Short mmCIF file of C-alpha atoms in Angstrom, two decimals:
data_model
loop_
_atom_site.label_atom_id
_atom_site.label_comp_id
_atom_site.label_asym_id
_atom_site.label_seq_id
_atom_site.Cartn_x
_atom_site.Cartn_y
_atom_site.Cartn_z
CA MET A 1 176.66 146.09 -77.51
CA ASN A 2 173.81 144.04 -76.09
CA ALA A 3 170.60 144.81 -77.99
CA LEU A 4 168.51 145.03 -74.85
CA ALA A 5 170.94 147.49 -73.30
CA LEU A 6 170.85 149.59 -76.46
CA ALA A 7 167.05 149.59 -76.44
CA GLN A 8 166.97 150.66 -72.80
CA GLY A 9 169.56 153.34 -73.42
CA MET A 10 167.63 154.77 -76.35
CA SER A 11 164.40 154.67 -74.32
CA GLY A 12 166.18 156.59 -71.58
CA LEU A 13 167.35 159.14 -74.12
CA ALA A 14 163.76 159.50 -75.33
CA LEU A 15 162.71 160.17 -71.73
CA ILE A 16 165.37 162.88 -71.31
CA LEU A 17 164.30 164.45 -74.60
CA GLY A 18 160.78 164.45 -73.17
CA TYR A 19 161.94 166.65 -70.27
CA ALA A 20 163.72 169.15 -72.46
CA PRO A 21 160.68 170.79 -74.17
CA LEU A 22 159.39 171.74 -70.70
CA CYS A 23 162.22 174.26 -70.45
CA VAL A 24 162.17 175.48 -74.05
CA THR A 25 160.62 178.77 -75.09
CA ARG A 26 161.83 178.91 -78.69
CA PRO A 27 159.63 176.72 -80.89
CA GLN A 28 162.43 175.91 -83.37
CA LEU A 29 164.43 174.27 -80.60
CA GLY A 30 161.35 172.28 -79.63
CA VAL A 31 161.11 170.96 -83.19
CA TRP A 32 164.66 169.60 -82.96
CA LEU A 33 163.91 167.99 -79.61
CA VAL A 34 160.80 166.13 -80.81
CA ALA A 35 162.69 164.98 -83.89
CA GLY A 36 165.47 163.69 -81.64
CA GLN A 37 162.95 161.91 -79.42
CA ALA A 38 161.37 160.17 -82.43
CA LEU A 39 164.78 159.06 -83.69
CA ALA A 40 165.67 157.72 -80.22
CA VAL A 41 162.45 155.69 -80.10
CA ALA A 42 163.12 154.47 -83.65
CA ALA A 43 166.58 153.32 -82.54
CA ALA A 44 165.02 151.48 -79.59
CA ALA A 45 162.59 149.76 -81.99
CA LEU A 46 165.49 148.76 -84.23
CA ALA A 47 167.38 147.34 -81.25
CA VAL A 48 164.42 145.01 -80.41
CA GLN A 49 164.33 143.90 -84.06
CA LEU A 50 161.32 145.88 -85.28
CA PRO A 51 162.81 147.45 -88.40
CA VAL A 52 159.46 148.41 -89.95
CA VAL A 53 158.42 150.27 -86.81
CA ALA A 54 161.81 151.98 -86.69
CA ALA A 55 161.58 153.06 -90.30
CA VAL A 56 158.01 154.37 -90.00
CA ASP A 57 158.74 156.28 -86.79
CA ALA A 58 162.03 157.72 -88.07
CA LEU A 59 160.49 158.89 -91.33
CA GLY A 60 157.21 160.05 -89.85
CA GLY A 61 158.00 161.44 -86.43
CA GLY A 62 161.68 162.10 -86.97
CA LEU A 63 161.59 163.66 -90.42
CA LEU A 64 158.16 164.43 -91.87
CA VAL A 65 156.52 166.08 -88.87
CA PRO A 66 159.53 168.34 -88.06
CA LEU A 67 159.79 169.31 -91.74
CA LEU A 68 156.10 170.22 -91.83
CA MET A 69 156.48 172.28 -88.65
CA GLN A 70 159.48 174.06 -90.13
CA ARG A 71 157.57 174.73 -93.35
CA PHE A 72 154.17 175.75 -91.99
CA GLY A 73 155.11 176.89 -88.50
CA VAL A 74 154.66 175.26 -85.12
CA PRO A 75 150.95 175.18 -84.16
CA THR A 76 150.36 177.40 -81.17
CA GLY A 77 147.97 176.98 -78.32
CA SER A 78 145.45 179.52 -77.18
CA ARG A 79 147.39 180.67 -74.14
CA ARG A 80 150.92 181.85 -73.36
CA HIS A 81 153.41 179.97 -71.21
CA ARG A 82 152.98 180.65 -67.52
CA ASP A 83 156.49 181.33 -66.21
CA TRP A 84 155.41 181.18 -62.59
CA ALA A 85 154.41 177.54 -63.12
CA MET A 86 157.95 176.45 -64.10
CA PRO A 87 159.16 175.34 -60.64
CA LEU A 88 155.98 173.32 -60.11
CA THR A 89 156.28 171.85 -63.58
CA LEU A 90 159.87 170.76 -63.05
CA ALA A 91 158.97 169.28 -59.66
CA ALA A 92 156.13 167.27 -61.22
CA ALA A 93 158.49 166.15 -63.99
CA ALA A 94 161.01 164.98 -61.39
CA VAL A 95 158.29 162.89 -59.70
CA THR A 96 157.56 161.17 -63.02
CA SER A 97 161.19 160.10 -63.18
CA LEU A 98 160.46 157.88 -60.18
CA LEU A 99 158.20 155.86 -62.47
CA ALA A 100 161.07 155.14 -64.80
CA ALA A 101 163.02 153.78 -61.86
CA THR A 102 160.29 151.35 -60.81
CA GLY A 103 161.08 148.95 -63.63
CA GLY A 104 158.41 147.05 -65.49
CA ALA A 105 157.94 146.90 -69.21
CA LEU A 106 155.79 150.03 -69.42
CA ALA A 107 157.58 152.19 -66.85
CA LEU A 108 159.51 154.28 -69.38
CA PRO A 109 156.62 154.67 -71.87
CA LEU A 110 154.33 155.66 -68.99
CA ALA A 111 156.85 158.23 -67.76
CA ILE A 112 157.10 159.70 -71.28
CA LEU A 113 153.29 159.76 -71.46
CA LEU A 114 152.98 161.67 -68.19
CA LEU A 115 155.69 164.12 -69.25
CA ALA A 116 153.84 164.73 -72.49
CA LEU A 117 150.58 165.41 -70.63
CA LEU A 118 152.47 167.74 -68.31
CA GLN A 119 153.89 169.53 -71.37
CA ILE A 120 150.37 170.08 -72.76
CA ALA A 121 148.97 171.27 -69.43
CA ALA A 122 151.85 173.38 -68.14
CA ARG A 123 153.33 174.76 -71.36
CA PRO A 124 150.16 175.71 -73.24
CA ALA A 125 151.82 177.90 -75.88
CA HIS A 126 153.08 174.90 -77.90
CA PRO A 127 151.01 171.84 -77.04
CA VAL A 128 152.06 170.05 -80.24
CA PHE A 129 155.34 169.05 -78.56
CA GLY A 130 153.31 167.22 -75.92
CA LEU A 131 151.29 165.47 -78.64
CA CYS A 132 154.54 164.30 -80.27
CA GLY A 133 155.59 162.94 -76.87
CA LEU A 134 152.26 161.11 -76.49
CA GLN A 135 152.79 159.49 -79.88
CA GLN A 136 156.30 158.37 -79.00
CA ALA A 137 155.07 156.95 -75.67
CA ALA A 138 152.56 154.81 -77.58
CA VAL A 139 155.23 153.67 -80.07
CA LEU A 140 157.60 152.73 -77.24
CA ALA A 141 154.82 150.83 -75.46
CA ALA A 142 154.07 148.95 -78.70
CA CYS A 143 157.72 147.86 -78.89
CA THR A 144 157.52 146.15 -75.47
CA GLY A 145 155.71 142.90 -74.90
CA THR A 146 154.02 140.82 -77.54
CA ALA A 147 151.13 142.42 -79.37
CA ALA A 148 148.12 140.45 -80.46
CA SER A 149 148.54 141.73 -84.02
CA PRO A 150 151.87 142.22 -85.85
CA LEU A 151 150.41 145.29 -87.55
CA LEU A 152 149.76 147.15 -84.29
CA ALA A 153 153.27 148.54 -83.76
CA PRO A 154 153.81 149.77 -87.36
CA ALA A 155 150.34 151.33 -87.37
CA VAL A 156 150.93 153.12 -84.07
CA ALA A 157 154.32 154.37 -85.38
CA LEU A 158 152.50 156.53 -87.92
CA PRO A 159 152.51 160.17 -86.71
CA LEU A 160 148.75 160.20 -86.07
CA LEU A 161 148.56 162.69 -83.21
CA PRO A 162 150.97 165.32 -84.57
CA GLY A 163 149.31 164.84 -87.95
CA LEU A 164 145.90 165.62 -86.45
CA ALA A 165 147.33 168.70 -84.73
CA LEU A 166 148.98 169.99 -87.91
CA ALA A 167 145.85 169.32 -89.99
CA ALA A 168 143.66 171.09 -87.44
CA ALA A 169 146.02 174.07 -87.31
CA TRP A 170 145.99 174.31 -91.11
CA ALA A 171 142.18 174.05 -91.20
CA LEU A 172 141.70 176.77 -88.59
CA ARG A 173 143.79 179.15 -90.71
CA GLN A 174 141.37 178.83 -93.65
CA PRO A 175 139.25 181.97 -94.09
CA GLY A 176 136.09 179.94 -94.77
CA LEU A 177 135.98 178.67 -91.18
CA ARG A 178 135.93 182.19 -89.77
CA ARG A 179 132.59 182.83 -91.41
CA LEU A 180 129.30 181.71 -89.92
CA MET B 1 129.13 145.35 -88.98
CA SER B 2 128.55 146.68 -92.45
CA TRP B 3 124.96 147.61 -91.56
CA LEU B 4 126.10 150.25 -89.09
CA ALA B 5 128.57 151.54 -91.65
CA ALA B 6 125.70 151.79 -94.14
CA LEU B 7 123.73 153.88 -91.61
CA ALA B 8 126.66 156.33 -91.57
CA LEU B 9 125.64 157.34 -95.11
CA LEU B 10 122.44 158.96 -93.81
CA PRO B 11 124.12 161.86 -91.94
CA LEU B 12 126.51 162.29 -94.87
CA LEU B 13 123.49 162.65 -97.17
CA ALA B 14 122.00 165.19 -94.75
CA ALA B 15 125.30 167.07 -94.72
CA ALA B 16 125.44 167.38 -98.50
CA PRO B 17 123.00 170.33 -98.84
CA ILE B 18 124.42 172.23 -95.86
CA PRO B 19 127.32 174.03 -97.61
CA THR B 20 125.11 175.17 -100.46
CA ARG B 21 122.13 176.46 -98.52
CA ARG B 22 121.55 179.41 -96.24
CA GLY B 23 119.23 179.57 -93.25
CA GLY B 24 119.70 178.21 -89.75
CA ARG B 25 116.18 176.75 -89.66
CA LEU B 26 116.88 174.48 -92.64
CA ARG B 27 120.14 173.31 -91.03
CA LEU B 28 118.28 172.46 -87.81
CA TRP B 29 115.64 170.52 -89.73
CA LEU B 30 118.34 168.61 -91.63
CA ALA B 31 120.00 167.68 -88.33
CA LEU B 32 116.71 166.49 -86.82
CA VAL B 33 115.71 164.55 -89.93
CA SER B 34 119.14 162.93 -90.08
CA ALA B 35 118.93 161.76 -86.45
CA VAL B 36 115.38 160.43 -86.82
CA ALA B 37 116.30 158.69 -90.10
CA VAL B 38 119.26 156.93 -88.48
CA MET B 39 117.06 155.83 -85.57
CA LEU B 40 114.22 154.54 -87.74
CA ALA B 41 116.55 152.83 -90.21
CA GLY B 42 118.40 151.16 -87.35
CA LEU B 43 115.18 149.95 -85.74
CA ALA B 44 113.82 148.64 -89.02
CA MET B 45 116.99 146.85 -90.08
CA PRO B 46 116.45 143.55 -88.20
CA LEU B 47 113.06 143.22 -89.90
CA PHE B 48 114.80 142.92 -93.27
CA GLU B 49 118.14 141.44 -92.28
CA PRO B 50 118.16 138.88 -89.43
CA ASP B 51 121.93 139.33 -88.95
CA ALA B 52 121.45 142.97 -88.00
CA VAL B 53 120.06 142.42 -84.47
CA ALA B 54 122.94 144.37 -82.93
CA VAL B 55 122.15 147.50 -84.97
CA PRO B 56 118.98 149.01 -83.39
CA LEU B 57 120.37 149.86 -79.95
CA PRO B 58 123.57 151.65 -81.07
CA ALA B 59 121.69 153.44 -83.84
CA ALA B 60 118.97 154.58 -81.44
CA VAL B 61 121.27 155.85 -78.66
CA LEU B 62 123.66 157.62 -81.03
CA ALA B 63 120.76 159.20 -82.93
CA LEU B 64 119.15 160.39 -79.68
CA ALA B 65 122.46 161.96 -78.61
CA ALA B 66 122.72 163.74 -81.97
CA LEU B 67 119.09 164.90 -81.68
CA ALA B 68 119.62 166.35 -78.21
CA ASP B 69 122.83 168.04 -79.32
CA ALA B 70 121.11 169.62 -82.34
CA LEU B 71 118.30 170.96 -80.13
CA HIS B 72 120.77 172.47 -77.66
CA ALA B 73 122.37 174.50 -80.46
CA PRO B 74 119.55 175.30 -82.89
CA ALA B 75 121.24 178.34 -84.44
CA ARG B 76 124.44 176.68 -85.61
CA GLY B 77 126.38 178.12 -88.48
CA ARG B 78 127.05 176.26 -91.72
CA ASN B 79 130.45 174.84 -90.73
CA ALA B 80 129.27 173.81 -87.27
CA ALA B 81 126.18 172.05 -88.68
CA LEU B 82 128.35 170.18 -91.19
CA ALA B 83 130.70 169.13 -88.38
CA ALA B 84 127.77 167.79 -86.35
CA GLN B 85 126.68 165.51 -89.21
CA LEU B 86 130.23 164.31 -89.77
CA ARG B 87 130.44 163.55 -86.06
CA LEU B 88 127.33 161.33 -86.20
CA ALA B 89 128.69 159.48 -89.24
CA ALA B 90 132.06 158.94 -87.53
CA MET B 91 130.35 157.68 -84.36
CA LEU B 92 128.45 155.05 -86.36
CA LEU B 93 131.66 154.04 -88.13
CA ALA B 94 133.48 153.75 -84.80
CA LEU B 95 131.04 151.04 -83.73
CA ALA B 96 131.03 149.40 -87.14
CA ILE B 97 134.81 148.84 -87.20
CA PRO B 98 135.80 145.80 -85.13
CA ASP B 99 139.52 146.61 -84.86
CA MET B 100 140.51 148.78 -81.86
CA LEU B 101 142.89 150.99 -83.81
CA GLY B 102 140.32 151.54 -86.56
CA THR B 103 137.75 152.42 -83.90
CA TRP B 104 140.25 154.87 -82.42
CA LEU B 105 140.66 156.58 -85.82
CA ALA B 106 136.89 156.89 -86.24
CA LEU B 107 136.57 158.17 -82.67
CA ALA B 108 139.30 160.71 -83.41
CA GLY B 109 137.29 161.92 -86.38
CA ALA B 110 134.14 162.15 -84.27
CA ALA B 111 135.91 164.01 -81.46
CA MET B 112 137.59 166.50 -83.82
CA ALA B 113 134.27 167.08 -85.59
CA GLY B 114 132.66 167.59 -82.19
CA ALA B 115 135.20 170.30 -81.38
CA ALA B 116 134.44 171.91 -84.74
CA THR B 117 130.74 172.26 -83.82
CA HIS B 118 131.79 175.39 -81.89
CA LEU B 119 132.80 177.21 -85.09
CA PRO B 120 133.23 180.09 -85.80
CA ARG B 121 134.49 180.68 -82.23
CA LEU B 122 138.08 179.81 -83.13
CA THR B 123 139.53 180.18 -79.64
CA ALA B 124 136.99 177.75 -78.20
CA VAL B 125 137.65 175.31 -81.05
CA ARG B 126 141.43 175.54 -80.65
CA THR B 127 141.27 174.93 -76.89
CA ARG B 128 138.94 171.97 -77.31
CA LEU B 129 141.06 170.47 -80.08
CA ILE B 130 144.14 170.45 -77.87
CA ALA B 131 142.27 168.75 -75.03
CA VAL B 132 140.67 166.28 -77.47
CA GLN B 133 144.04 165.37 -78.96
CA ALA B 134 145.54 164.84 -75.50
CA ALA B 135 142.62 162.54 -74.59
CA LEU B 136 143.06 160.65 -77.87
CA GLY B 137 146.76 160.21 -77.07
CA LEU B 138 145.89 158.74 -73.69
CA ALA B 139 143.37 156.39 -75.32
CA LEU B 140 145.95 155.34 -77.96
CA PHE B 141 148.43 154.48 -75.21
CA GLY B 142 145.68 152.48 -73.50
CA ILE B 143 144.93 150.51 -76.67
CA VAL B 144 148.59 149.63 -77.09
CA ALA B 145 148.97 148.65 -73.43
CA VAL B 146 145.86 146.43 -73.54
CA GLN B 147 146.97 144.71 -76.73
CA THR B 148 150.48 144.05 -75.38
CA GLY B 149 149.16 142.43 -72.20
CA SER B 150 149.02 145.22 -69.58
CA VAL B 151 145.26 145.06 -69.07
CA LEU B 152 145.03 147.09 -65.85
CA LEU B 153 147.15 150.04 -66.97
CA GLY B 154 145.81 149.91 -70.50
CA SER B 155 142.15 149.81 -69.55
CA LEU B 156 142.63 152.62 -67.04
CA ALA B 157 144.34 154.81 -69.64
CA LEU B 158 141.73 153.91 -72.25
CA LEU B 159 138.78 154.64 -69.98
CA LEU B 160 140.29 157.91 -68.75
CA GLY B 161 140.90 158.99 -72.33
CA TRP B 162 137.37 158.09 -73.35
CA ALA B 163 135.93 159.77 -70.23
CA ALA B 164 137.85 162.96 -71.07
CA LEU B 165 136.40 162.88 -74.60
CA ALA B 166 132.88 162.46 -73.20
CA CYS B 167 133.43 165.40 -70.80
CA LEU B 168 134.64 167.59 -73.68
CA ASP B 169 131.75 166.58 -75.96
CA PRO B 170 128.72 165.08 -74.17
CA ALA B 171 127.30 163.80 -77.48
CA LEU B 172 130.09 161.19 -77.43
CA LEU B 173 128.98 159.74 -74.08
CA PRO B 174 126.75 156.92 -75.46
CA LEU B 175 129.51 155.90 -77.88
CA VAL B 176 132.05 155.80 -75.06
CA LEU B 177 129.77 153.61 -72.94
CA LEU B 178 129.19 151.19 -75.82
CA LEU B 179 132.94 151.03 -76.53
CA ALA B 180 133.59 150.25 -72.84
CA LEU B 181 131.17 147.33 -73.07
CA ARG B 182 132.82 146.12 -76.25
CA LEU B 183 136.24 146.33 -74.59
CA GLN B 184 134.96 144.20 -71.74
CA ALA B 185 133.49 141.66 -74.15
CA GLY B 186 136.78 141.54 -76.07
CA LEU B 187 138.75 140.79 -72.90
CA ALA B 188 136.23 138.33 -71.48
CA GLY B 189 138.53 135.35 -71.90
CA ALA B 190 141.67 137.06 -70.60
CA PRO B 191 142.95 136.12 -67.11
CA GLN B 192 142.94 139.78 -66.10
CA ALA B 193 139.28 140.32 -67.01
CA PRO B 194 138.23 140.81 -63.34
CA LEU B 195 140.69 143.72 -63.17
CA LEU B 196 138.84 145.47 -65.97
CA GLY B 197 135.60 144.96 -64.07
CA SER B 198 137.13 146.67 -61.03
CA VAL B 199 138.37 149.53 -63.19
CA LEU B 200 134.88 150.01 -64.68
CA ILE B 201 133.32 150.04 -61.21
CA GLY B 202 135.91 152.54 -59.98
CA VAL B 203 135.38 154.87 -62.92
CA GLY B 204 131.59 154.58 -62.50
CA VAL B 205 131.74 155.53 -58.83
CA ALA B 206 134.09 158.41 -59.61
CA ALA B 207 131.71 159.65 -62.31
CA VAL B 208 128.66 159.82 -60.04
CA LEU B 209 130.57 161.45 -57.19
CA ALA B 210 132.16 163.99 -59.54
CA ALA B 211 128.77 164.80 -61.06
CA ALA B 212 127.28 165.31 -57.60
CA ALA B 213 130.19 167.53 -56.50
CA LEU B 214 129.99 169.69 -59.63
CA ALA B 215 126.20 169.99 -59.32
CA TRP B 216 126.55 171.08 -55.70
CA GLU B 217 129.08 173.71 -56.71
CA SER B 218 126.97 175.11 -59.53
CA HIS B 219 123.63 174.00 -60.93
CA LEU B 220 124.60 175.13 -64.42
CA ARG B 221 124.56 172.30 -66.97
CA LEU B 222 122.40 170.28 -64.58
CA THR B 223 121.07 168.06 -67.36
CA LEU B 224 124.57 166.99 -68.34
CA LEU B 225 125.50 166.25 -64.73
CA LEU B 226 122.38 164.12 -64.25
CA VAL B 227 123.32 162.18 -67.40
CA ALA B 228 126.87 161.76 -66.08
CA GLY B 229 125.55 160.33 -62.82
CA GLN B 230 123.43 157.78 -64.65
CA ALA B 231 126.37 156.95 -66.93
CA GLY B 232 128.40 156.12 -63.83
CA LEU B 233 125.73 153.63 -62.80
CA ILE B 234 125.81 152.06 -66.28
CA LEU B 235 129.61 151.65 -66.10
CA CYS B 236 129.28 150.07 -62.69
CA ALA B 237 126.72 147.61 -64.03
CA PHE B 238 129.08 146.69 -66.88
CA GLY B 239 131.85 146.16 -64.36
CA LEU B 240 129.78 143.82 -62.21
CA GLY B 241 129.16 141.66 -65.28
CA GLY B 242 126.47 139.15 -66.12
CA ALA B 243 124.14 138.97 -69.12
CA ALA B 244 121.01 140.17 -67.29
CA LEU B 245 122.78 143.15 -65.75
CA ARG B 246 124.32 144.04 -69.09
CA GLU B 247 120.91 144.01 -70.79
CA ALA B 248 119.45 146.16 -68.01
CA ALA B 249 122.34 148.61 -68.36
CA LEU B 250 121.87 148.86 -72.14
CA LEU B 251 118.13 149.45 -71.69
CA HIS B 252 119.03 152.10 -69.08
CA LEU B 253 121.22 153.77 -71.70
CA LEU B 254 118.32 153.83 -74.16
CA LEU B 255 115.90 155.28 -71.59
CA LEU B 256 118.57 157.83 -70.62
CA GLY B 257 118.82 158.89 -74.27
CA LEU B 258 115.05 159.35 -74.49
CA SER B 259 115.00 161.37 -71.25
CA THR B 260 117.86 163.56 -72.53
CA ALA B 261 115.96 164.19 -75.75
CA ALA B 262 112.92 165.14 -73.67
CA ALA B 263 115.01 167.62 -71.69
CA ALA B 264 116.27 169.15 -74.93
CA LEU B 265 112.74 169.48 -76.32
CA ALA B 266 111.24 170.90 -73.12
CA SER B 267 110.46 174.57 -72.62
CA PRO B 268 112.71 176.33 -70.08
CA ALA B 269 110.18 176.78 -67.27
CA GLY B 270 107.28 174.47 -67.95
CA LEU B 271 105.89 171.27 -66.50
CA ASP B 272 107.54 169.37 -69.35
CA ARG B 273 110.96 170.59 -68.15
CA ALA B 274 110.21 169.38 -64.64
CA ALA B 275 109.04 166.03 -66.00
CA ALA B 276 112.18 165.68 -68.14
CA LEU B 277 114.43 166.37 -65.13
CA ALA B 278 112.41 163.89 -63.09
CA ALA B 279 112.88 161.35 -65.89
CA LEU B 280 116.65 161.89 -65.81
CA ILE B 281 116.76 161.33 -62.06
CA GLY B 282 114.45 158.32 -62.23
CA VAL B 283 111.42 159.58 -60.33
CA PRO B 284 108.72 156.87 -60.74
CA PRO B 285 107.26 156.19 -63.21
CA LEU B 286 109.18 158.51 -65.52
CA GLY B 287 112.24 158.01 -67.67
CA VAL B 288 114.97 155.74 -66.35
CA PHE B 289 112.99 154.58 -63.30
CA PRO B 290 112.31 150.93 -64.42
CA THR B 291 115.94 150.13 -65.15
CA LEU B 292 117.22 152.28 -62.26
CA ALA B 293 115.26 150.08 -59.89
CA VAL B 294 116.66 146.93 -61.50
CA LEU B 295 120.26 148.19 -61.43
CA LEU B 296 120.11 149.43 -57.83
CA GLY B 297 118.51 146.13 -56.82
CA ALA B 298 121.35 144.27 -58.52
CA LEU B 299 123.90 146.44 -56.69
CA ALA B 300 122.17 145.67 -53.40
CA GLY B 301 122.37 141.95 -54.11
CA THR B 302 125.89 141.78 -55.56
CA ALA B 303 127.91 144.58 -53.99
CA PRO B 304 125.88 146.38 -51.30
CA TRP B 305 128.73 148.73 -50.43
CA LEU B 306 128.27 150.41 -53.82
CA LEU B 307 124.88 151.70 -52.66
CA LEU B 308 126.71 154.18 -50.42
CA PRO B 309 128.47 156.26 -53.11
CA PHE B 310 125.56 155.98 -55.53
CA GLY B 311 123.03 156.81 -52.82
CA LEU B 312 125.04 159.83 -51.78
CA GLY B 313 125.60 160.96 -55.37
CA PHE B 314 121.98 160.63 -56.43
CA ALA B 315 120.76 162.27 -53.22
CA VAL B 316 122.87 165.34 -53.95
CA LEU B 317 121.68 165.42 -57.57
CA VAL B 318 118.04 165.18 -56.44
CA MET B 319 118.54 168.02 -53.94
CA VAL B 320 120.13 170.27 -56.55
CA THR B 321 117.37 169.44 -59.04
CA LEU B 322 114.63 170.27 -56.55
CA ARG B 323 116.39 173.54 -55.77
CA THR B 324 116.47 174.54 -59.44
CA ALA B 325 113.24 172.96 -60.70
CA PRO B 326 110.91 175.48 -62.39
CA HIS B 327 108.05 176.72 -60.21
CA PRO B 328 105.27 177.53 -60.54
CA ALA B 329 105.21 175.08 -63.43
CA ARG B 330 103.27 176.14 -66.47
CA TRP B 331 101.58 173.61 -68.73
CA PRO B 332 102.98 174.32 -72.22
CA ALA B 333 100.68 173.83 -75.16
CA GLY B 334 101.79 171.04 -77.53
CA SER B 335 105.19 170.31 -76.08
CA LEU B 336 107.06 167.64 -78.02
CA ALA B 337 108.98 166.68 -74.88
CA TRP B 338 106.11 164.38 -73.87
CA VAL B 339 106.75 162.16 -76.92
CA PRO B 340 110.10 160.71 -75.76
CA LEU B 341 108.80 160.57 -72.19
CA VAL B 342 105.83 158.44 -73.27
CA LEU B 343 108.13 156.29 -75.42
CA ALA B 344 110.43 155.77 -72.44
CA ALA B 345 107.49 154.69 -70.29
CA VAL B 346 106.30 152.22 -72.92
CA ILE B 347 109.77 150.77 -73.48
CA GLY B 348 110.63 150.69 -69.80
CA PHE B 349 107.46 148.92 -68.66
CA ALA B 350 106.21 147.08 -71.74
CA LEU B 351 109.15 146.17 -73.95
CA PRO B 352 108.15 143.09 -75.99
CA ALA B 353 110.20 140.00 -75.26
CA PRO B 354 111.49 139.60 -78.86
CA ALA B 355 112.97 143.11 -78.64
CA LEU B 356 115.25 141.99 -75.79
CA SER B 357 117.46 140.32 -78.41
CA TRP B 358 118.26 143.80 -79.72
CA LEU B 359 119.99 144.73 -76.46
CA GLN B 360 123.50 143.99 -77.63
CA VAL B 361 126.51 145.82 -79.00
CA PRO B 362 128.35 144.95 -82.25
#
């Protein structure tokens, strides 16, 4: 199979897996979806001959972060999902799909970015899934074009955003922070 | 810029006694001493090290932001006070690191620490952390896009992410403005550099109009909205380019920091409060007036159409300020707010020529 076609196919799969958490209410299912999205982006990186990026993203976003969420629980937001916002959310998500159809090197990463922001805004009970999507959008963008530094893509592939979210959630559970 | 990184040790030293001591007054004094120490050390550094000419301005503006923030929340708890010192250290590191990704990591630390200054109100901290992390994600995407060649999309994402961080934590605003200037300097040789200038102008205009609209809706947080309006003018000046305009914008940032500190030190309903608000607007001869005149004159000469949104925005801000200004004004005894106001007047009208070389960003 043509490598470029494989990369585009995997990027498209990552986009679809970015839609899915919008409809999910069970956090365990969301964990599987973000793991799948990370593995799809890793496969796209491998197809464009960036094995280090693929390995880092697969291990970090595809394995480590989901394992940590399974072990310590999915960090929750401060508000519940708003069910009445679902039709609007899905309509906005459909509009972002137009971006993916416009072409351009950053069309798909930008669409994944906007979906992730929509996830954080419209599904506030589990914003960590949106943060995982933001990370994967940055990784996918780093795999397109030619970066000024060869270290940029592998560095961006590290699960920085989900890591910050998990660390913050752990810190907020410590009893010392509840005291003045 | 190892000298800026060395300055980051000062707030860490001030943070060391915080976990082991009780008493909100001591924590406030530690915060004030830390900010003043950073400012004085930064100003003194070029006297001992000629290579450190780019240290005084960032040290001064970041220290003034930390000072104003400490005065706005004088009764912080232990964890919140510690977070405020860590934020100042991370802000200095963010400017010291030349690499964009390293700067992003330091900025992430500063933003997360800024959210933690609302402890022990866990709900407020959790909500802010989510918004901060989303803004950081947008900025990360922007960094990647800029470094892979998509300057327009990348700079827009980066500036929007940084702007969101500054809205969530106003103490980060001077850092964000300095990072925007550094981004522009880094892309100076790129063929798409004029696009970045247009983006900066657009974001600057949006900032002043948004500040005016929010002030018209509600005069709460008026000081922050006045600062946001002036920050929009600074971004616009960066976007227009040119060494003279850049120096004027950096001096405007310094005078804005002094005026903000004056507003934080002022009593709620005294003449000093009215003077501080006048300094933030740029009423002559107070506060930002000298550089405001220079910047508006430059706009009139370079891009006269920009005077319309800025004129409208500042007019609304002035009207709201007059509506909410304290009256009858009482003369407070021994108000410290006059100190930064006098300093701003001296710097604005009588800055020595050799000090102009300090108006640069690492």
